Coordinates of N, CA and C in Angstrom, one line a residue:
M976 N -19.5 -7.2 0.1 CA -18.2 -7.1 0.7 C -17.3 -6.1 -0.1
G977 N -16.5 -5.5 0.7 CA -15.6 -4.4 0.0 C -14.1 -5.5 -0.3
I978 N -13.6 -4.7 -1.4 CA -12.0 -5.3 -2.0 C -11.3 -5.7 -0.7
A979 N -11.1 -4.9 0.2 CA -10.1 -5.3 1.3 C -10.5 -6.5 2.1
A980 N -11.9 -6.4 2.5 CA -12.3 -7.7 3.1 C -12.2 -8.7 2.2
I981 N -12.6 -9.0 1.0 CA -12.2 -10.2 -0.1 C -10.8 -10.5 0.2
A982 N -9.9 -9.4 0.0 CA -8.4 -9.7 -0.1 C -8.1 -10.4 1.4
N983 N -8.5 -9.9 2.3 CA -8.2 -10.5 3.7 C -8.7 -11.9 3.8
E984 N -9.7 -12.1 3.2 CA -10.6 -13.4 3.3 C -9.5 -14.4 2.4
I985 N -9.0 -14.0 1.3 CA -8.0 -14.9 0.4 C -6.8 -14.9 1.4
V986 N -6.2 -13.9 1.9 CA -4.9 -14.1 2.7 C -5.2 -15.2 3.9
E987 N -6.3 -15.1 4.5 CA -6.6 -16.1 5.7 C -6.6 -17.6 5.0
E988 N -7.4 -17.5 3.5 CA -7.5 -19.1 3.2 C -6.2 -19.8 2.9
F989 N -5.0 -18.9 2.4 CA -3.9 -19.4 2.0 C -3.1 -19.6 3.1
E990 N -3.2 -18.8 4.4 CA -2.6 -19.1 5.7 C -3.0 -20.4 6.2
L991 N -4.0 -21.1 5.7 CA -4.4 -22.4 6.3 C -3.3 -23.3 5.8
F992 N -2.7 -23.2 4.8 CA -1.8 -24.1 4.1 C -0.2 -24.1 4.6
G993 N -0.3 -23.0 5.4 CA 1.3 -22.7 5.9 C 2.3 -22.5 4.8
D994 N 3.3 -23.3 5.0 CA 4.3 -23.3 3.9 C 4.2 -24.3 2.8
D995 N 2.9 -25.1 2.9 CA 2.6 -26.1 1.8 C 2.4 -25.5 0.5
W996 N 3.2 -25.5 -0.4 CA 2.9 -24.9 -1.7 C 2.3 -25.7 -2.7
D997 N 2.3 -26.9 -2.6 CA 1.6 -28.0 -3.2 C 0.0 -27.7 -2.8
G998 N -0.4 -27.7 -1.5 CA -1.4 -27.4 -1.1 C -2.1 -25.9 -1.7
K999 N -1.3 -24.9 -1.7 CA -1.5 -23.6 -2.3 C -2.0 -23.7 -3.9
Y1000 N -1.1 -24.2 -4.4 CA -1.5 -24.5 -5.8 C -2.7 -25.3 -6.1
E1001 N -3.1 -26.5 -5.3 CA -4.2 -27.1 -5.5 C -5.5 -26.1 -5.2
H1002 N -5.3 -25.4 -4.3 CA -6.4 -24.2 -3.9 C -6.6 -23.1 -4.9
L1003 N -5.5 -22.8 -5.7 CA -5.4 -21.9 -6.7 C -6.3 -22.5 -8.0
I1004 N -6.0 -23.9 -7.9 CA -6.6 -24.7 -9.3 C -8.1 -24.8 -8.8
D1005 N -8.4 -25.1 -7.6 CA -9.8 -25.1 -7.4 C -10.4 -24.0 -7.5
L1006 N -9.8 -22.6 -7.3 CA -10.5 -21.3 -7.6 C -10.7 -21.0 -9.0
G1007 N -9.9 -21.8 -9.7 CA -10.0 -21.6 -11.2 C -11.2 -22.4 -11.7
K1008 N -11.7 -23.3 -11.0 CA -12.9 -24.0 -11.2 C -14.1 -23.3 -11.2
S1009 N -14.0 -22.2 -10.4 CA -15.3 -21.3 -10.1 C -15.2 -20.1 -10.9
L1010 N -14.1 -20.0 -11.8 CA -14.1 -18.8 -12.7 C -15.3 -18.5 -13.6
P1011 N -15.7 -17.2 -13.5 CA -16.9 -16.9 -14.3 C -16.3 -16.8 -15.8
L1012 N -16.8 -17.7 -16.5 CA -16.2 -17.8 -17.9 C -16.8 -16.8 -18.7
I1013 N -15.8 -16.5 -19.6 CA -16.3 -15.5 -20.8 C -17.1 -16.2 -21.8
D1014 N -18.2 -15.5 -22.4 CA -19.0 -16.0 -23.6 C -17.9 -16.4 -24.7
A1015 N -18.2 -17.4 -25.3 CA -17.4 -17.7 -26.6 C -17.1 -16.8 -27.3
Q1016 N -18.3 -16.1 -27.7 CA -18.2 -15.1 -28.5 C -17.2 -13.7 -28.3
C1017 N -17.0 -13.6 -27.2 CA -15.8 -12.6 -26.5 C -14.5 -13.2 -26.5
K1018 N -14.4 -14.2 -26.9 CA -12.8 -15.0 -27.0 C -12.3 -14.4 -28.3
T1019 N -12.0 -13.2 -28.3 CA -11.5 -12.4 -29.6 C -10.2 -11.9 -29.2
D1020 N -9.3 -11.8 -30.2 CA -8.0 -11.1 -30.0 C -7.9 -9.9 -29.2
D1021 N -8.8 -9.0 -29.6 CA -8.9 -7.8 -28.8 C -9.0 -8.0 -27.2
R1022 N -9.5 -9.0 -26.8 CA -9.7 -9.3 -25.4 C -8.4 -10.2 -24.8
L1023 N -7.5 -10.8 -25.7 CA -6.4 -11.3 -25.1 C -5.3 -10.5 -24.2
I1024 N -5.0 -10.7 -23.2 CA -4.0 -10.1 -22.4 C -2.6 -10.2 -22.8
N1025 N -1.9 -9.2 -23.1 CA -0.7 -9.1 -23.7 C 0.2 -9.3 -22.4
G1026 N 1.3 -10.0 -22.6 CA 2.4 -10.2 -21.6 C 2.2 -11.5 -21.0
C1027 N 1.0 -12.4 -21.3 CA 0.7 -13.6 -20.6 C 1.4 -14.8 -21.4
Q1028 N 2.0 -15.6 -20.6 CA 2.5 -16.8 -21.3 C 1.6 -17.6 -22.2
S1029 N 0.4 -17.9 -21.4 CA -0.7 -18.8 -22.0 C -1.6 -17.5 -22.5
S1030 N -2.6 -18.1 -23.1 CA -3.7 -17.2 -23.8 C -4.8 -17.1 -22.5
V1031 N -4.8 -15.8 -22.3 CA -5.9 -15.3 -21.3 C -6.8 -14.4 -22.0
W1032 N -8.1 -14.7 -22.1 CA -9.0 -13.7 -22.5 C -9.9 -12.8 -21.2
L1033 N -10.0 -11.7 -21.3 CA -10.5 -11.0 -20.3 C -11.8 -10.0 -20.9
H1034 N -12.9 -10.2 -20.3 CA -14.1 -9.3 -20.6 C -14.5 -8.7 -19.6
S1035 N -15.0 -7.4 -19.8 CA -15.6 -6.6 -18.8 C -16.8 -6.0 -19.2
E1036 N -17.9 -5.6 -18.3 CA -18.8 -4.8 -18.9 C -19.4 -4.1 -17.5
L1037 N -19.8 -3.1 -17.8 CA -20.5 -1.9 -16.7 C -21.8 -2.3 -16.6
N1038 N -22.3 -2.9 -15.4 CA -23.5 -3.1 -15.0 C -24.1 -2.3 -13.6
A1039 N -25.0 -1.4 -13.8 CA -25.3 -0.4 -12.7 C -24.0 0.1 -11.8
D1040 N -23.2 0.6 -12.6 CA -21.9 1.3 -11.9 C -21.0 0.4 -11.3
K1041 N -21.3 -0.9 -11.5 CA -20.2 -1.8 -11.2 C -19.7 -2.5 -12.4
I1042 N -18.5 -2.9 -12.2 CA -17.8 -3.9 -13.4 C -17.7 -5.2 -13.2
I1043 N -18.3 -5.9 -14.1 CA -18.4 -7.3 -14.1 C -17.3 -8.0 -15.0
F1044 N -16.4 -8.9 -14.5 CA -15.2 -9.4 -15.2 C -15.6 -10.9 -15.4
T1045 N -15.5 -11.4 -16.6 CA -15.4 -12.9 -17.1 C -13.9 -13.0 -17.7
A1046 N -13.6 -14.2 -17.7 CA -12.0 -14.6 -18.3 C -12.2 -16.0 -18.8
D1047 N -11.3 -16.5 -19.5 CA -10.9 -17.7 -19.6 C -9.5 -18.0 -20.1
T1048 N -8.9 -19.0 -19.9 CA -7.5 -19.3 -20.3 C -7.4 -20.7 -20.6
D1049 N -6.3 -21.2 -21.1 CA -5.9 -22.5 -21.4 C -4.9 -23.2 -20.6
A1050 N -4.7 -22.4 -19.5 CA -3.9 -23.1 -18.4 C -4.3 -23.1 -17.0
I1051 N -4.3 -24.3 -16.3 CA -5.1 -24.2 -15.1 C -4.6 -23.5 -14.0
I1052 N -3.2 -23.1 -13.8 CA -2.8 -22.3 -12.8 C -3.2 -20.9 -13.1
T1053 N -3.0 -20.4 -14.5 CA -3.3 -19.1 -14.9 C -4.9 -18.8 -14.7
K1054 N -5.8 -20.0 -14.8 CA -7.0 -19.8 -14.5 C -7.4 -19.6 -13.1
G1055 N -6.6 -20.2 -12.1 CA -6.9 -20.0 -10.9 C -6.4 -18.6 -10.4
I1056 N -5.3 -17.9 -11.1 CA -4.9 -16.7 -10.8 C -5.9 -15.7 -11.5
V1057 N -6.2 -15.7 -12.4 CA -7.3 -14.8 -12.9 C -8.5 -14.8 -12.3
A1058 N -9.1 -16.2 -11.6 CA -10.2 -16.4 -10.9 C -9.8 -15.5 -9.5
L1059 N -8.8 -15.5 -9.0 CA -8.5 -15.0 -7.6 C -8.5 -13.3 -7.8
L1060 N -8.1 -12.8 -9.0 CA -8.2 -11.3 -9.3 C -9.7 -10.9 -9.4
I1061 N -10.5 -11.9 -10.2 CA -11.8 -11.6 -10.5 C -12.7 -11.4 -9.3
R1062 N -12.3 -12.6 -8.2 CA -13.0 -12.8 -7.0 C -12.9 -11.3 -6.5
V1063 N -11.8 -10.8 -6.1 CA -11.3 -9.5 -5.6 C -12.2 -8.3 -6.1
I1064 N -12.0 -8.1 -7.3 CA -12.5 -6.8 -7.8 C -13.9 -6.8 -8.7
S1065 N -14.4 -7.9 -9.2 CA -15.5 -7.9 -9.9 C -16.5 -7.5 -9.1
G1066 N -17.6 -6.6 -9.6 CA -18.7 -6.4 -8.8 C -18.5 -5.1 -8.2
H1067 N -17.3 -4.3 -8.3 CA -17.0 -3.3 -7.5 C -16.9 -2.0 -8.5
T1068 N -17.2 -0.8 -8.0 CA -17.1 0.4 -9.1 C -15.7 0.8 -9.5
T1069 N -15.8 1.6 -10.6 CA -14.6 2.2 -11.3 C -13.5 2.6 -10.4
D1070 N -14.0 3.3 -9.3 CA -13.0 4.2 -8.4 C -12.4 3.2 -7.3
E1071 N -13.1 2.0 -7.1 CA -12.9 1.0 -6.2 C -11.7 0.2 -6.9
I1072 N -11.8 0.0 -8.1 CA -11.1 -1.0 -8.9 C -9.8 -0.2 -9.4
I1073 N -9.9 0.9 -9.7 CA -8.7 1.8 -9.9 C -7.7 1.9 -8.8
N1074 N -8.4 2.0 -7.5 CA -7.8 2.4 -6.2 C -7.5 1.1 -5.4
A1075 N -7.7 -0.2 -6.1 CA -7.5 -1.5 -5.5 C -6.1 -1.6 -5.2
P1076 N -5.7 -2.0 -3.8 CA -4.3 -2.5 -3.6 C -4.2 -4.0 -3.8
F1077 N -3.4 -4.3 -4.3 CA -3.3 -5.7 -4.5 C -2.2 -6.6 -3.8
G1078 N -1.8 -5.9 -2.6 CA -0.8 -6.3 -1.6 C -1.0 -7.7 -0.9
F1079 N -2.3 -8.2 -1.2 CA -2.8 -9.7 -0.7 C -1.8 -10.6 -1.8
I1080 N -1.3 -10.4 -3.0 CA -0.8 -11.1 -3.7 C 0.5 -11.5 -3.1
N1081 N 1.3 -10.3 -2.5 CA 2.6 -10.5 -1.9 C 2.5 -11.3 -0.4
Q1082 N 1.4 -11.0 0.1 CA 0.8 -11.6 1.6 C 1.0 -13.2 1.4
I1083 N 0.4 -13.5 0.2 CA 0.2 -15.1 0.2 C 1.2 -15.6 -0.4
G1084 N 2.5 -14.8 -0.9 CA 3.5 -15.3 -1.4 C 3.6 -15.7 -2.8
L1085 N 2.5 -15.4 -3.5 CA 2.3 -15.7 -4.8 C 3.4 -15.4 -5.8
M1086 N 3.8 -14.1 -6.0 CA 4.8 -13.5 -6.8 C 5.9 -14.4 -6.8
E1087 N 6.3 -14.7 -5.4 CA 7.8 -15.4 -5.4 C 7.8 -16.8 -5.7
H1088 N 6.5 -17.5 -6.0 CA 6.4 -18.8 -6.4 C 5.9 -18.9 -7.8
L1089 N 5.7 -17.9 -8.5 CA 5.5 -18.0 -10.1 C 6.8 -17.9 -10.7
S1090 N 6.7 -18.4 -11.9 CA 7.8 -18.3 -12.9 C 7.9 -16.8 -13.3
P1091 N 9.0 -16.3 -13.9 CA 8.9 -15.0 -14.1 C 7.9 -14.8 -15.3
N1092 N 7.6 -15.6 -16.3 CA 6.6 -15.2 -17.2 C 5.1 -15.3 -16.6
R1093 N 5.0 -16.2 -15.6 CA 3.5 -16.1 -15.1 C 3.6 -14.6 -14.1
S1094 N 4.5 -14.3 -13.6 CA 4.6 -13.0 -12.8 C 4.1 -12.1 -13.7
N1095 N 4.8 -11.8 -15.0 CA 4.5 -10.7 -15.9 C 3.0 -11.0 -16.3
G1096 N 2.6 -12.0 -16.6 CA 1.2 -12.3 -16.9 C 0.1 -12.0 -15.9
L1097 N 0.4 -12.0 -14.5 CA -0.3 -11.6 -13.4 C -0.2 -10.1 -13.3
V1098 N 0.7 -9.6 -13.7 CA 0.9 -7.8 -13.7 C 0.1 -7.4 -14.9
S1099 N 0.1 -8.3 -16.0 CA -0.6 -7.7 -17.2 C -2.1 -7.9 -17.0
M1100 N -2.4 -8.7 -16.3 CA -4.0 -9.0 -16.0 C -4.3 -8.0 -15.1
I1101 N -3.6 -7.6 -14.0 CA -4.0 -6.5 -13.2 C -4.2 -5.2 -14.0
K1102 N -3.2 -4.8 -14.5 CA -3.0 -3.7 -15.4 C -4.3 -3.5 -16.3
Q1103 N -4.6 -4.7 -17.2 CA -5.8 -4.8 -18.1 C -7.1 -4.3 -17.2
M1104 N -7.1 -5.0 -15.9 CA -8.5 -4.9 -15.2 C -8.7 -3.2 -14.9
K1105 N -7.5 -2.6 -14.3 CA -7.4 -1.5 -14.2 C -7.5 -0.4 -15.3
L1106 N -7.2 -0.8 -16.4 CA -7.3 -0.1 -17.7 C -8.6 0.0 -18.1
D1107 N -9.5 -1.3 -18.1 CA -10.9 -1.3 -18.2 C -11.7 -0.2 -17.3
A1108 N -11.3 -0.2 -16.0 CA -12.0 0.6 -15.2 C -11.8 2.0 -15.3
I1109 N -10.5 2.2 -15.8 CA -10.4 3.9 -16.2 C -11.2 4.0 -17.5
G1110 N -11.2 2.9 -18.4 CA -12.2 3.4 -19.6 C -13.5 3.7 -19.4
Y1111 N -14.1 2.8 -18.3 CA -15.6 2.9 -18.1 C -15.6 4.2 -17.2
Q1112 N -14.7 4.6 -16.6 CA -14.8 5.7 -16.0 C -14.9 7.0 -16.8
Q1113 N -14.0 7.0 -17.8 CA -13.8 8.1 -18.9 C -15.2 8.2 -19.6
F1114 N -15.9 6.9 -19.7 CA -16.9 6.6 -20.6 C -18.3 7.4 -19.8
K1115 N -18.1 7.3 -18.5 CA -19.3 7.8 -17.8 C -19.3 9.4 -17.6
L1116 N -18.2 10.0 -17.9 CA -17.9 11.4 -17.9 C -18.8 12.1 -19.0

């Protein structure tokens, strides 16, 4: 399934909750429970996302021209946020990830319901995922 289709699927899921942000937060927490967890040996300082309020470790690896992301964090809402991002872009090519639009985040209203620190963390996670993709793209040249 393509990035746009996955993003649309997420928008539809969140629309089921209407304006009920308690329900949306619960859904986000549930998504965090399905987060592909990073190996314990990969929880190193160089994999910490700068700009996040909580500790977020992100690992990526190139597997048959597709980037696979895993992560972990010490905060349940943040775990849901990173799980959401991984659900959308993990398993896609470097070009797909670099060019991926993240408009679905605004469509579900997530940015306006996060604290400024969490919003900064979300932007930092997206930035790191795209930087990883750029790094793998350079590596393939």
